[in-house]
XYZ file of C-alpha atoms in Angstrom:
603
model
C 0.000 0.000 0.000
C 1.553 3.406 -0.654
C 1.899 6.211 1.511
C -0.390 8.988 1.970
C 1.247 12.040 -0.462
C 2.324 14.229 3.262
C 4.202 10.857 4.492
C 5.863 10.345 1.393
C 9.707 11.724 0.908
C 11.076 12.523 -1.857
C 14.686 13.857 -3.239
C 13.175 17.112 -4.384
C 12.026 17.651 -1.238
C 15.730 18.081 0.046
C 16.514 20.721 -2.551
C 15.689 24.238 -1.875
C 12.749 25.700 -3.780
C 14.973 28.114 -5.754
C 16.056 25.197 -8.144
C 12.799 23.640 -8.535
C 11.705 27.227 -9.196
C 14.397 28.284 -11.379
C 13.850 24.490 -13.465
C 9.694 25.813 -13.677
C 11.225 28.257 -15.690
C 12.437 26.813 -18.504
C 9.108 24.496 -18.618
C 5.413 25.342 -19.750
C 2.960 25.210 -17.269
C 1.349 21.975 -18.344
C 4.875 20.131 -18.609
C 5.218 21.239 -14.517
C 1.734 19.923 -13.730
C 1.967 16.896 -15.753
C 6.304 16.061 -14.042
C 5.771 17.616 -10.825
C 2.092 17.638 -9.578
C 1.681 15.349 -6.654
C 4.896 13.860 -6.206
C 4.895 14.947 -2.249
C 3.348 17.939 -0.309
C 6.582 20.039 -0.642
C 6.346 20.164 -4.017
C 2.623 20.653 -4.341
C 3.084 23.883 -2.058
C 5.707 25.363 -4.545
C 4.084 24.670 -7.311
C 0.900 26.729 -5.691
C 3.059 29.841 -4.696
C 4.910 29.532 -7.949
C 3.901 33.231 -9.581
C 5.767 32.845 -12.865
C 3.984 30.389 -15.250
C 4.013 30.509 -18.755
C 0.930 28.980 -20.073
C 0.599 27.520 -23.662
C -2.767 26.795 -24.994
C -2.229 26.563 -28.370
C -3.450 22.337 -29.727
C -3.688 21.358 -25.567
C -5.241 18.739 -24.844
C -8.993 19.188 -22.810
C -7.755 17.826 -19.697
C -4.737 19.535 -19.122
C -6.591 22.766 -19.787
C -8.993 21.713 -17.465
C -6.299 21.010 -15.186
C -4.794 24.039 -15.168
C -7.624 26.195 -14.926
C -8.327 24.572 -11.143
C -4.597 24.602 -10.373
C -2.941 28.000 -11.853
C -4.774 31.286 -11.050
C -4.721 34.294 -13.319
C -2.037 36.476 -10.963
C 0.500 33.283 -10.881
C 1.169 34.022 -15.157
C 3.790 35.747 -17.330
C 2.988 34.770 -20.603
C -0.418 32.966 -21.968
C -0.897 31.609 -25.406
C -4.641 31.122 -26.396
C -5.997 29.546 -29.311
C -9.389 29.334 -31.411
C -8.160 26.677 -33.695
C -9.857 23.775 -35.147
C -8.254 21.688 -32.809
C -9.523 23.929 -29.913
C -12.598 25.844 -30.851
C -13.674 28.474 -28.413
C -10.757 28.378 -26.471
C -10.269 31.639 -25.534
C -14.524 32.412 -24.960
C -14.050 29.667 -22.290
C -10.585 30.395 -20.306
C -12.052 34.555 -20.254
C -15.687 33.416 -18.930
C -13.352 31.746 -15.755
C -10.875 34.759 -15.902
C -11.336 38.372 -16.984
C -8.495 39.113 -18.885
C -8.164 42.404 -16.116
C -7.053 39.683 -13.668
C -4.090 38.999 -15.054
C -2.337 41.906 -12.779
C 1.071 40.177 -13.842
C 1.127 39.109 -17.510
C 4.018 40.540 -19.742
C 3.393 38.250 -22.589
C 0.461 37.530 -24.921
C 0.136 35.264 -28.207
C -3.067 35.114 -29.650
C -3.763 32.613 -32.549
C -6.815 32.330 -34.641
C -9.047 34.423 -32.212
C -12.784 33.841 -32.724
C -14.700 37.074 -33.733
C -17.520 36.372 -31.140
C -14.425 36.397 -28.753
C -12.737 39.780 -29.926
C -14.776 41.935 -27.552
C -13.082 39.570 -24.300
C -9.662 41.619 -24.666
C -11.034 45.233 -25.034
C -9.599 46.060 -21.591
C -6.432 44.664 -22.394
C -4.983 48.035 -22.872
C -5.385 48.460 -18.862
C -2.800 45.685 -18.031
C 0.066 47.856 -17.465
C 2.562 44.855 -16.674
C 2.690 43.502 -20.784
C 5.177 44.520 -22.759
C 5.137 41.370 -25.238
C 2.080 41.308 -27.871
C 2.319 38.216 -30.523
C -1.317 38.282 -32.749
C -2.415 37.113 -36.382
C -3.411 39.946 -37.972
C -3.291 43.956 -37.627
C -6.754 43.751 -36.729
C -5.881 43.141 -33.125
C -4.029 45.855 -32.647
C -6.275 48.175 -31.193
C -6.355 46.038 -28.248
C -2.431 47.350 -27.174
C -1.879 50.486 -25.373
C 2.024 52.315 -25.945
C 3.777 50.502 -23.422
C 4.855 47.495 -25.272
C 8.522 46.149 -26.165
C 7.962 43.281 -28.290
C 5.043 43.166 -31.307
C 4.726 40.188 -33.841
C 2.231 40.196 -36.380
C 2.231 36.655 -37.720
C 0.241 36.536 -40.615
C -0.734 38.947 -43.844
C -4.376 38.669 -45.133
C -6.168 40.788 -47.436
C -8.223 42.515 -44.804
C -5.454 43.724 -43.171
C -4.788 47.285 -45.755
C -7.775 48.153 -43.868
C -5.971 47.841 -40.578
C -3.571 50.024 -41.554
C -4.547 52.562 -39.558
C -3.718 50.625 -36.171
C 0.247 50.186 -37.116
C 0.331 54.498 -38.218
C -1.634 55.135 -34.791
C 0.537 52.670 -32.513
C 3.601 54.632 -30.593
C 6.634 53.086 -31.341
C 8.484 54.714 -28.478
C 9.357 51.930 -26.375
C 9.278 49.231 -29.150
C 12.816 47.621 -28.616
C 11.890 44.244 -31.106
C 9.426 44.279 -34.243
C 8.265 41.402 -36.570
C 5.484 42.170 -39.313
C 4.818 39.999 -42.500
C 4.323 43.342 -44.370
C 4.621 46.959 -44.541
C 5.092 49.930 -46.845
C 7.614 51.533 -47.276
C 6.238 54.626 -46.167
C 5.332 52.919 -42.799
C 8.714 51.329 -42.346
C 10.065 55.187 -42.737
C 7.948 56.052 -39.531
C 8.997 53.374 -37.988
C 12.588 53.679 -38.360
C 11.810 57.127 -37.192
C 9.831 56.857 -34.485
C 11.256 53.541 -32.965
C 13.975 54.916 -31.651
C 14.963 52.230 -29.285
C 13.928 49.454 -31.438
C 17.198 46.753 -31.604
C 15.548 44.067 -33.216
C 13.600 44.292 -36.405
C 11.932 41.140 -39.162
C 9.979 43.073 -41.638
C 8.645 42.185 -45.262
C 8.014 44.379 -48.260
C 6.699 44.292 -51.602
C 7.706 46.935 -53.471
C 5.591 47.541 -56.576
C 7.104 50.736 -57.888
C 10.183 52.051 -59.267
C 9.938 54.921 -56.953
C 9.288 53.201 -53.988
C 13.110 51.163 -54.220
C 14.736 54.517 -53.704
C 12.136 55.811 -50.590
C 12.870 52.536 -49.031
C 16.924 52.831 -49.263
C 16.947 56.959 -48.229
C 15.414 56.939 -44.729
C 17.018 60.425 -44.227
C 17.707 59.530 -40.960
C 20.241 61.673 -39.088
C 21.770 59.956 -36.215
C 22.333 55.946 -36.395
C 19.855 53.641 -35.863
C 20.354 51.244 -32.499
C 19.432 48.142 -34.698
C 21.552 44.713 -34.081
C 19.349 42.388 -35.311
C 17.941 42.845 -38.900
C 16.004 40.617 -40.833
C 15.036 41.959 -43.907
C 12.594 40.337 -47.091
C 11.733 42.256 -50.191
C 9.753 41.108 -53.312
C 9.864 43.588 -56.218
C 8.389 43.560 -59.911
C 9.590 46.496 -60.971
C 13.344 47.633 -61.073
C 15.864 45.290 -60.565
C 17.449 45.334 -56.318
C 21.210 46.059 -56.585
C 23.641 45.349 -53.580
C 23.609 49.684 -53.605
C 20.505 49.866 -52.681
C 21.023 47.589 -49.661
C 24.421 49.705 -48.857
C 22.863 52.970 -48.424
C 19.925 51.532 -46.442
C 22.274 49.773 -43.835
C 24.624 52.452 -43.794
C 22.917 53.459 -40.927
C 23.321 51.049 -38.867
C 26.486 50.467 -37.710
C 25.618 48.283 -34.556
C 24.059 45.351 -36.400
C 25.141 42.273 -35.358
C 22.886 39.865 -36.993
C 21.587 40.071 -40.622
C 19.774 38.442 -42.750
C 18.506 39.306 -46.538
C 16.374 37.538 -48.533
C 15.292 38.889 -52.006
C 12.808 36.536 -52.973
C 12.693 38.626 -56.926
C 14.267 41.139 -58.825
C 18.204 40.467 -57.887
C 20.377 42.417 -59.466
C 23.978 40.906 -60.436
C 25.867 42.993 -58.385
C 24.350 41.336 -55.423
C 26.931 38.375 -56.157
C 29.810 40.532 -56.237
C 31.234 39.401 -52.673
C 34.361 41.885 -52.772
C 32.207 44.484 -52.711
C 30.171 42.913 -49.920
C 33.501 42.844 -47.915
C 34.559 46.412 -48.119
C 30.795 47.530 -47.519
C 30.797 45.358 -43.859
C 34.765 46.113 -43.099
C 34.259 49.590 -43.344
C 30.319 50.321 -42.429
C 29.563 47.290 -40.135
C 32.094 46.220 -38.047
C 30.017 44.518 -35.171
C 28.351 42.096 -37.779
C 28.919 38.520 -36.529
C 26.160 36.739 -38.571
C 25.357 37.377 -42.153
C 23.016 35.390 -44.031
C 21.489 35.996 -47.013
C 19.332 34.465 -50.452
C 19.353 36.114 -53.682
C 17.115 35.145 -56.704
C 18.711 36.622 -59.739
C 17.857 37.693 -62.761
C 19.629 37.856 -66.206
C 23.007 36.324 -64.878
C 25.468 37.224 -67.780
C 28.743 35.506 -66.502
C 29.854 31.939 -66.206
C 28.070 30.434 -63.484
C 30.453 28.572 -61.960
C 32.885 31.649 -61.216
C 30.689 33.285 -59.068
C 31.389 31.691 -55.924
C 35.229 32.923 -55.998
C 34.113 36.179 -55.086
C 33.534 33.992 -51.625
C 36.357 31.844 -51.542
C 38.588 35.096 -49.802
C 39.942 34.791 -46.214
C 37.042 37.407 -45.309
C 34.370 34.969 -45.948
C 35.875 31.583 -44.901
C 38.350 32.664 -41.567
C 37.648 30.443 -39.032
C 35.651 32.545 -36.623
C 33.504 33.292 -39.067
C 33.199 30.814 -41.590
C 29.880 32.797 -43.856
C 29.934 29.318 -46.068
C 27.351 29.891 -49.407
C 26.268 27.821 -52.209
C 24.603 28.771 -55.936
C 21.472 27.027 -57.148
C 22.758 27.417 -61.338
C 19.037 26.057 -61.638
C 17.081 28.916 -60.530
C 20.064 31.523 -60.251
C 19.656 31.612 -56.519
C 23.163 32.706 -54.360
C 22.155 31.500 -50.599
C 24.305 31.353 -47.206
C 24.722 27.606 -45.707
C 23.519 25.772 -43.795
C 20.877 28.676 -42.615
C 19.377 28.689 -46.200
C 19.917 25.605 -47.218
C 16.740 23.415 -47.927
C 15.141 21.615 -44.599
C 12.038 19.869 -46.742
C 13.038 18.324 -50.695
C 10.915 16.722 -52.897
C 12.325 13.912 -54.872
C 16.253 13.913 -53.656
C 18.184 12.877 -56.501
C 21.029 15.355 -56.824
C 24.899 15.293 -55.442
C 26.853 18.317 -54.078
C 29.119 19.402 -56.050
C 31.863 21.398 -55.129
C 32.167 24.103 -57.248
C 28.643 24.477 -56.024
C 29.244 25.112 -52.697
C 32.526 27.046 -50.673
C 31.830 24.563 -47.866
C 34.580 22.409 -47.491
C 34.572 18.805 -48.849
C 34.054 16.823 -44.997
C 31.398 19.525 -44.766
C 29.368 18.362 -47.002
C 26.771 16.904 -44.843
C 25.673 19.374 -43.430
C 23.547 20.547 -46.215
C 21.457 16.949 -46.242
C 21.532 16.548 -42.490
C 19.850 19.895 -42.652
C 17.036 18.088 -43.886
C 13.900 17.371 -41.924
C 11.151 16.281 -44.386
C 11.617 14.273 -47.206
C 8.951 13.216 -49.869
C 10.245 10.157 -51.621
C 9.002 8.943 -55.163
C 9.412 6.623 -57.863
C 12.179 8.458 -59.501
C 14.295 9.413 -56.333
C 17.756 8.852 -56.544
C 19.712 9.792 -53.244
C 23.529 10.033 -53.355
C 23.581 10.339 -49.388
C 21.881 9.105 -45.840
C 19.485 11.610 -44.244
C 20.260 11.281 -40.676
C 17.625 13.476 -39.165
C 14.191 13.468 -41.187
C 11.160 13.708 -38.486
C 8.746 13.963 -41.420
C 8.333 11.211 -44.370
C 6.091 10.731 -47.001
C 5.984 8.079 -49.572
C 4.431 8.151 -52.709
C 6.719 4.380 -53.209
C 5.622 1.089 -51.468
C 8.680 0.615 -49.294
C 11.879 2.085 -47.446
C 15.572 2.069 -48.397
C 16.955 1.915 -45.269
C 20.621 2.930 -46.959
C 19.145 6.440 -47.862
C 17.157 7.416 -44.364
C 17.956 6.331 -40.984
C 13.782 5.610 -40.213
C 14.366 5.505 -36.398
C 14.057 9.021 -36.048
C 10.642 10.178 -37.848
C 7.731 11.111 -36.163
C 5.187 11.961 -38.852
C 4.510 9.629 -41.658
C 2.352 10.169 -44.765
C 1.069 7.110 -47.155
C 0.462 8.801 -50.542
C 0.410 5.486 -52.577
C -1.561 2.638 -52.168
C 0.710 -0.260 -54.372
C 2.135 -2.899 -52.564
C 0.343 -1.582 -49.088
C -1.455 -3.177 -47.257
C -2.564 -1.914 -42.965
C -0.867 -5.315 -41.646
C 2.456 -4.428 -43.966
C 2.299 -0.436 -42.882
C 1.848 -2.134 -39.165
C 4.567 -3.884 -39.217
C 6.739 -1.269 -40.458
C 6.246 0.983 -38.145
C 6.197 -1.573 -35.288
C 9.799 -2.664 -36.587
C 11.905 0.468 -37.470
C 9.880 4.166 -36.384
C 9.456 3.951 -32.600
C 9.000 7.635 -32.769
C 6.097 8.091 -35.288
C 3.223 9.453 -33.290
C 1.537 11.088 -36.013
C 0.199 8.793 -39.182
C -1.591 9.816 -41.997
C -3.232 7.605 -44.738
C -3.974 10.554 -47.594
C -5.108 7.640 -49.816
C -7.926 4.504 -50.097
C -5.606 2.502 -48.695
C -6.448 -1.344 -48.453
C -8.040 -2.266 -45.304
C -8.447 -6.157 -46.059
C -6.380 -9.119 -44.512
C -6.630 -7.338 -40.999
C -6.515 -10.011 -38.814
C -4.466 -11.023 -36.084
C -3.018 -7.318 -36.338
C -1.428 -6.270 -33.585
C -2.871 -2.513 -32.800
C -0.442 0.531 -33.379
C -0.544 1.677 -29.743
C 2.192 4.622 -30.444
C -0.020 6.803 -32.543
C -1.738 9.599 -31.061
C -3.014 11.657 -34.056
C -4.735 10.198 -36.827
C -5.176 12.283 -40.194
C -7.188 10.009 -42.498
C -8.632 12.923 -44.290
C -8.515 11.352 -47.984
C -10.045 8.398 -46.533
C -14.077 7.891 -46.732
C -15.307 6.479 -44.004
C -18.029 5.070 -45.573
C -21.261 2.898 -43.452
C -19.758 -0.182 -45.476
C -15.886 0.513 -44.230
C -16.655 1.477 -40.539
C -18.628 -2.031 -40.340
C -15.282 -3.713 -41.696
C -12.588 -1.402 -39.777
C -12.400 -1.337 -35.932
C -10.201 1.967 -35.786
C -10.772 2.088 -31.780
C -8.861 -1.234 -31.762
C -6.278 -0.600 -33.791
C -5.305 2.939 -32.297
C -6.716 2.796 -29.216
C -3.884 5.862 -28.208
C -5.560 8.376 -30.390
C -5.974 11.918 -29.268
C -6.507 14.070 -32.338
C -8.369 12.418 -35.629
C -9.462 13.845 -38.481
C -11.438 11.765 -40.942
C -14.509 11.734 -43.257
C -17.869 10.243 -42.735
C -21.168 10.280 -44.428
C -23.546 9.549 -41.286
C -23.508 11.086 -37.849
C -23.845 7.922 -36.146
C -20.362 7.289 -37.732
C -18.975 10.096 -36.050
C -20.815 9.748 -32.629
C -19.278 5.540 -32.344
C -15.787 7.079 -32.615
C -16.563 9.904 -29.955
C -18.138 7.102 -27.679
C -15.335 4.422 -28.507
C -11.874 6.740 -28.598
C -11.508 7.036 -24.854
C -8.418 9.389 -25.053
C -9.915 11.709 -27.904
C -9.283 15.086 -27.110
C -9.770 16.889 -30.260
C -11.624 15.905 -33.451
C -12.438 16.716 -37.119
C -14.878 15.150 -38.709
C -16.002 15.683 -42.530
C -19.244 15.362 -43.151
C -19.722 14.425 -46.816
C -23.243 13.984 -48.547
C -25.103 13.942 -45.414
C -28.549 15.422 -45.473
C -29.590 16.515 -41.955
C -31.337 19.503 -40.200
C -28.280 19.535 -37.861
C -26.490 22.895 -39.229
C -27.737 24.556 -36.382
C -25.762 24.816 -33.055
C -27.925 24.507 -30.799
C -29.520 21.413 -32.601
C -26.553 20.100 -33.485
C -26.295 20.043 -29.251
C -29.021 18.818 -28.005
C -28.643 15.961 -30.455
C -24.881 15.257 -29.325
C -26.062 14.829 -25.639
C -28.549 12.694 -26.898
C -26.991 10.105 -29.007
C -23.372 10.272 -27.020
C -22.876 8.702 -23.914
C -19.771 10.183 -23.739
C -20.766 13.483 -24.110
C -24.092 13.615 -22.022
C -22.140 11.963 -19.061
C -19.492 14.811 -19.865
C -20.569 18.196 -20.678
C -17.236 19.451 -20.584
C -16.858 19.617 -24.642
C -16.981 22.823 -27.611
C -17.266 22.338 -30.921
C -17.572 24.296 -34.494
C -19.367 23.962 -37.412
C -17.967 25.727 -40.393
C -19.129 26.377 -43.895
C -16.968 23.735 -45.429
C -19.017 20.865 -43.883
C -16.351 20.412 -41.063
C -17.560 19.899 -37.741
C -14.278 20.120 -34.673
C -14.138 18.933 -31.834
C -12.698 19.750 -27.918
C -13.524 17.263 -25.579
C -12.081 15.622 -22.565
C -10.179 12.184 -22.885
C -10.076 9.497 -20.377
C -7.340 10.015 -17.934
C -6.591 9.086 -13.849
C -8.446 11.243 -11.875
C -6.096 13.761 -9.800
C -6.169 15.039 -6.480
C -6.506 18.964 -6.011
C -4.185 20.163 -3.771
C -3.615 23.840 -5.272
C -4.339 26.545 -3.189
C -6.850 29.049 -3.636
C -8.803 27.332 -6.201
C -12.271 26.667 -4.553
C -13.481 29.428 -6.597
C -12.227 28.457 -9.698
C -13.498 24.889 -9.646
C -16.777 25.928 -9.012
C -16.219 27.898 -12.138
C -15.412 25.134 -14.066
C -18.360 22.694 -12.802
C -20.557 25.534 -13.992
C -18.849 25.721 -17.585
C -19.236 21.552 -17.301
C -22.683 21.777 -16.385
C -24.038 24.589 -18.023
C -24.802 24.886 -21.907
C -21.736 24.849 -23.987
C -20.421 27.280 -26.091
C -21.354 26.886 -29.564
C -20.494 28.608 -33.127
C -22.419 30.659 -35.522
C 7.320 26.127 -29.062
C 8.934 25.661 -25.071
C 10.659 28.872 -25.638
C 9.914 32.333 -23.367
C 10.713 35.566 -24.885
C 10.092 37.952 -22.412
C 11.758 41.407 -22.937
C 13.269 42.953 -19.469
């Protein structure tokens, strides 16, 4: 019989709660919870006092949400990360019913991703939370949420809306801004910026430059003093006037503290950008703190002999040891890139060989550019000169594996895009054999589902993508999917009766989020609240546990958040009598329907 949890010692216990607090973190809150939650008294009691908790909601699974929500309170974290996405609908509409986004009295960080519109109104008195100085959001749109004392703004995403939001990046003060990200700007509004910004250090912009005029606004900023920029990363797309290496001279002319840069001229390259003696003097003379430099140049009209290029980069400059700026030329597509930074992590089809009159990386060097790679699609007419060491993601469009060309062991996400010469007890036993670490599986074709028996079930998968495959009433009375991944958290799938989708609900008893396809169906469900009432009618999962969202969306989707089977735990947080009664009355009440662990926190 074990001991009561206060009886029980435990080697933690004997360390002082600085380290435990100073390992919390470098961990999400979830991670702590999951590791450290119950393992004595001590150690429950630090984990309640703890008051710096950074909280990532973004694809979490039901019951750690719900576990969190009774265990952390709003005061106790730094940085939150909420999410509307398919995989958790309504996210955010539920956490801000339990807690006001005004309670969080400490938070300096805030990602938002995917943010319902029937949830936008939640964060209107974000503005009053004087403590954040970190803002990371999807579009422009939620800008007018911010008030002028932040330090750090991404803007993920560029959508055609956002020309109308415009307005929010002229009308935000830049005056404390020390790091910037956005995924586009004018020109015009990266001249205010550079302006106005005047503490700014860190800076990832895009442009698109559609005018011959606009090249030369963007390179004379007429600033007057040096900018304090040491970070720069820097994209530009043009259609008009070639870029030349000039242009990009008199723009970072002023900015003789940059440390890290990176260029990327996705069109439009002049020639002169491959002229690397001129890129020498320009850095030895106007940026002499520059300690990374990497770049990728698509060119246009090359008129010299390809393979000469890269001696302008075979000098001392470029290839001393403490700096070693290594770059290779694509003669394909005329594109001059910096390695390994630019060098491909996902190819198509491997069949070529390094040369080395390609590349100025040295000759036992060489492999860094394929162990680089991390996803590999592999096809009939795939040739590979080398051994890819580190894929996590493989798909295969052929009906088996050279071992020779990719060490299997490692990959975590596999993709069947051919059905020859598969069968489910051959893709089984593959998987069973040589990928121990492939959690996520997807079937994107009809592949055979006969000669099933005495299968052994796949316990190591715990998402399921069989989105090309039709679950049809004939299939699902052949194909016990709850048997042979019993593990699954997350499926997506296709069906073309509700009952389909309510036997996998019932029978996946770790299901946490689902996405189910509804395909020729005819029903008067496209109403939420129908569509409710007749889920806590037909499910016995779901009427025993009202603790579930979902969305409908126009594309015949329906997605899922529910709660998956798991040990109860004990609650031994303080303070949180308030907020489980909270959460009883989200479980019991009617639910809400629809119409990385890394910590940047700027001091």
């Amino acid at each position: 019989m074990s001991l009561p949890l206060h009886q029980r010692t435990f080697v933690f216990d004997l360390l002082p709660t600085e380290i435990l607090q100073n390992i919390f973190d470098y961990l999400w809150t979830h991670d702590i919870l999951y590791s450290f939650y119950n393992i004595s008294t001590s150690v429950n009691n630090i984990i309640s006092s703890y008051k710096y908790y950074h909280v990532n909601f973004q694809s979490i699974l039901k019951r750690d949400f719900d576990h969190i929500c009774r265990c952390i309170q709003p005061d106790q974290i730094i940085s939150l990360i909420l999410s509307d996405n398919n995989d958790t609908p309504y996210q955010s509409h539920l956490y801000l019913s339990l807690f006001p986004i005004n309670q969080f009295i400490h938070l300096r960080a805030l990602t938002l991703i995917d943010i319902d519109n029937n949830s936008q109104s939640l964060f209107d008195n974000l503005c009053e939370i004087k403590s954040l100085v970190s803002f990371e959001i999807d579009t422009m749109s939620h800008l007018r949420y911010i008030g002028s004392q932040l330090k750090r703004l991404v803007v993920n995403k560029y959508i055609e809306d956002d020309y109308i939001h415009e307005s929010f990046l002229s009308s935000l003060s830049f005056s404390h801004i020390r790091s910037l990200i956005l995924p586009y700007c004018s020109y015009h509004q990266l001249r205010q910026i550079l302006s106005d910004a005047l503490k700014l250090t860190s800076l990832t912009i895009s442009l698109l430059i559609s005018d011959c005029t606009g090249i030369d606004y963007f390179a004379e900023q007429r600033q007057e003093m040096s900018l304090a920029l040491t970070h720069l990363n820097l994209s530009i797309q043009t259609f008009t006037r070639a870029i030349s290496r000039l242009l990009f001279e008199r723009f970072l002319a002023r900015m003789p503290h940059l440390e890290k840069l990176k260029l990327n001229v996705s069109s439009g390259g002049s020639m002169n950008l491959l002229d690397g003696d001129q890129w020498e003097i320009f850095i030895l003379n106007h940026l002499p703190s520059l300690r990374i430099f990497n770049f990728k140049f698509k060119i246009i009209n090359i008129d010299q002999n390809k393979e000469n290029i890269l001696a302008h980069f075979r000098t001392p400059f470029w290839l001393q040891k403490n700096r070693c700026w290594y770059v290779s030329f694509n003669a394909d597509d005329s594109i001059l890139y910096t390695v390994p930074y630019f060098a491909p992590r996902i190819i198509k089809y491997p069949s070529y060989t390094i040369l080395s009159h390609a590349t100025t990386l040295p000759i036992d060097q060489h492999r860094i550019l394929y162990d680089n790679v991390i996803e590999l699609e592999l096809g009939s007419d795939c040739k590979p000169s080398y051994r890819y060491r580190h894929v996590q993601k493989l798909t295969l469009l052929i009906p088996n594996i050279d071992k020779s060309v990719i060490d299997v062991s490692r990959i975590e996400y596999l993709c069947i895009r051919t059905t020859a010469s598969w069968s489910l007890k051959n893709l089984f036993r593959m998987i069973k054999q040589s990928m121990p670490c492939v959690y996520h599986l997807n079937i994107d074709c009809d592949l055979s589902w006969t000669k099933i028996l005495d299968i052994v079930p796949l316990e190591q998968i715990r998402i399921l993508d069989l989105s090309q495959f039709f679950f049809s009433e004939k299939k699902s009375k052949q194909i016990d999917l709850p048997f042979l991944f019993p593990n699954i958290e997350r499926l997506i799938t296709k069906i073309n009766t509700y009952d389909q989708m309510i036997y996998l609900i019932d029978q996946l008893k770790y299901l946490s989020h689902a996405s189910f396809h509804i395909i020729n169906c005819q029903t008067d469900l496209n109403e939420p609240e129908r569509m409710h009432q007749w889920l806590l009618k037909m499910s016995h999962r779901l009427s025993t546990n009202n603790n579930f969202t979902f969305k409908l969306d126009s594309q015949s989707w329906i997605h899922f958040w529910i709660v998956g089977d798991r040990k109860p735990v004990i609650k031994v947080c303080s303070n949180t009598q308030s907020t489980d009664v909270q959460l009883q009355r989200i479980e019991k009440s009617d639910i809400i329907q629809c119409g990385h662990s890394g910590h940047c926190l700027l001091q």
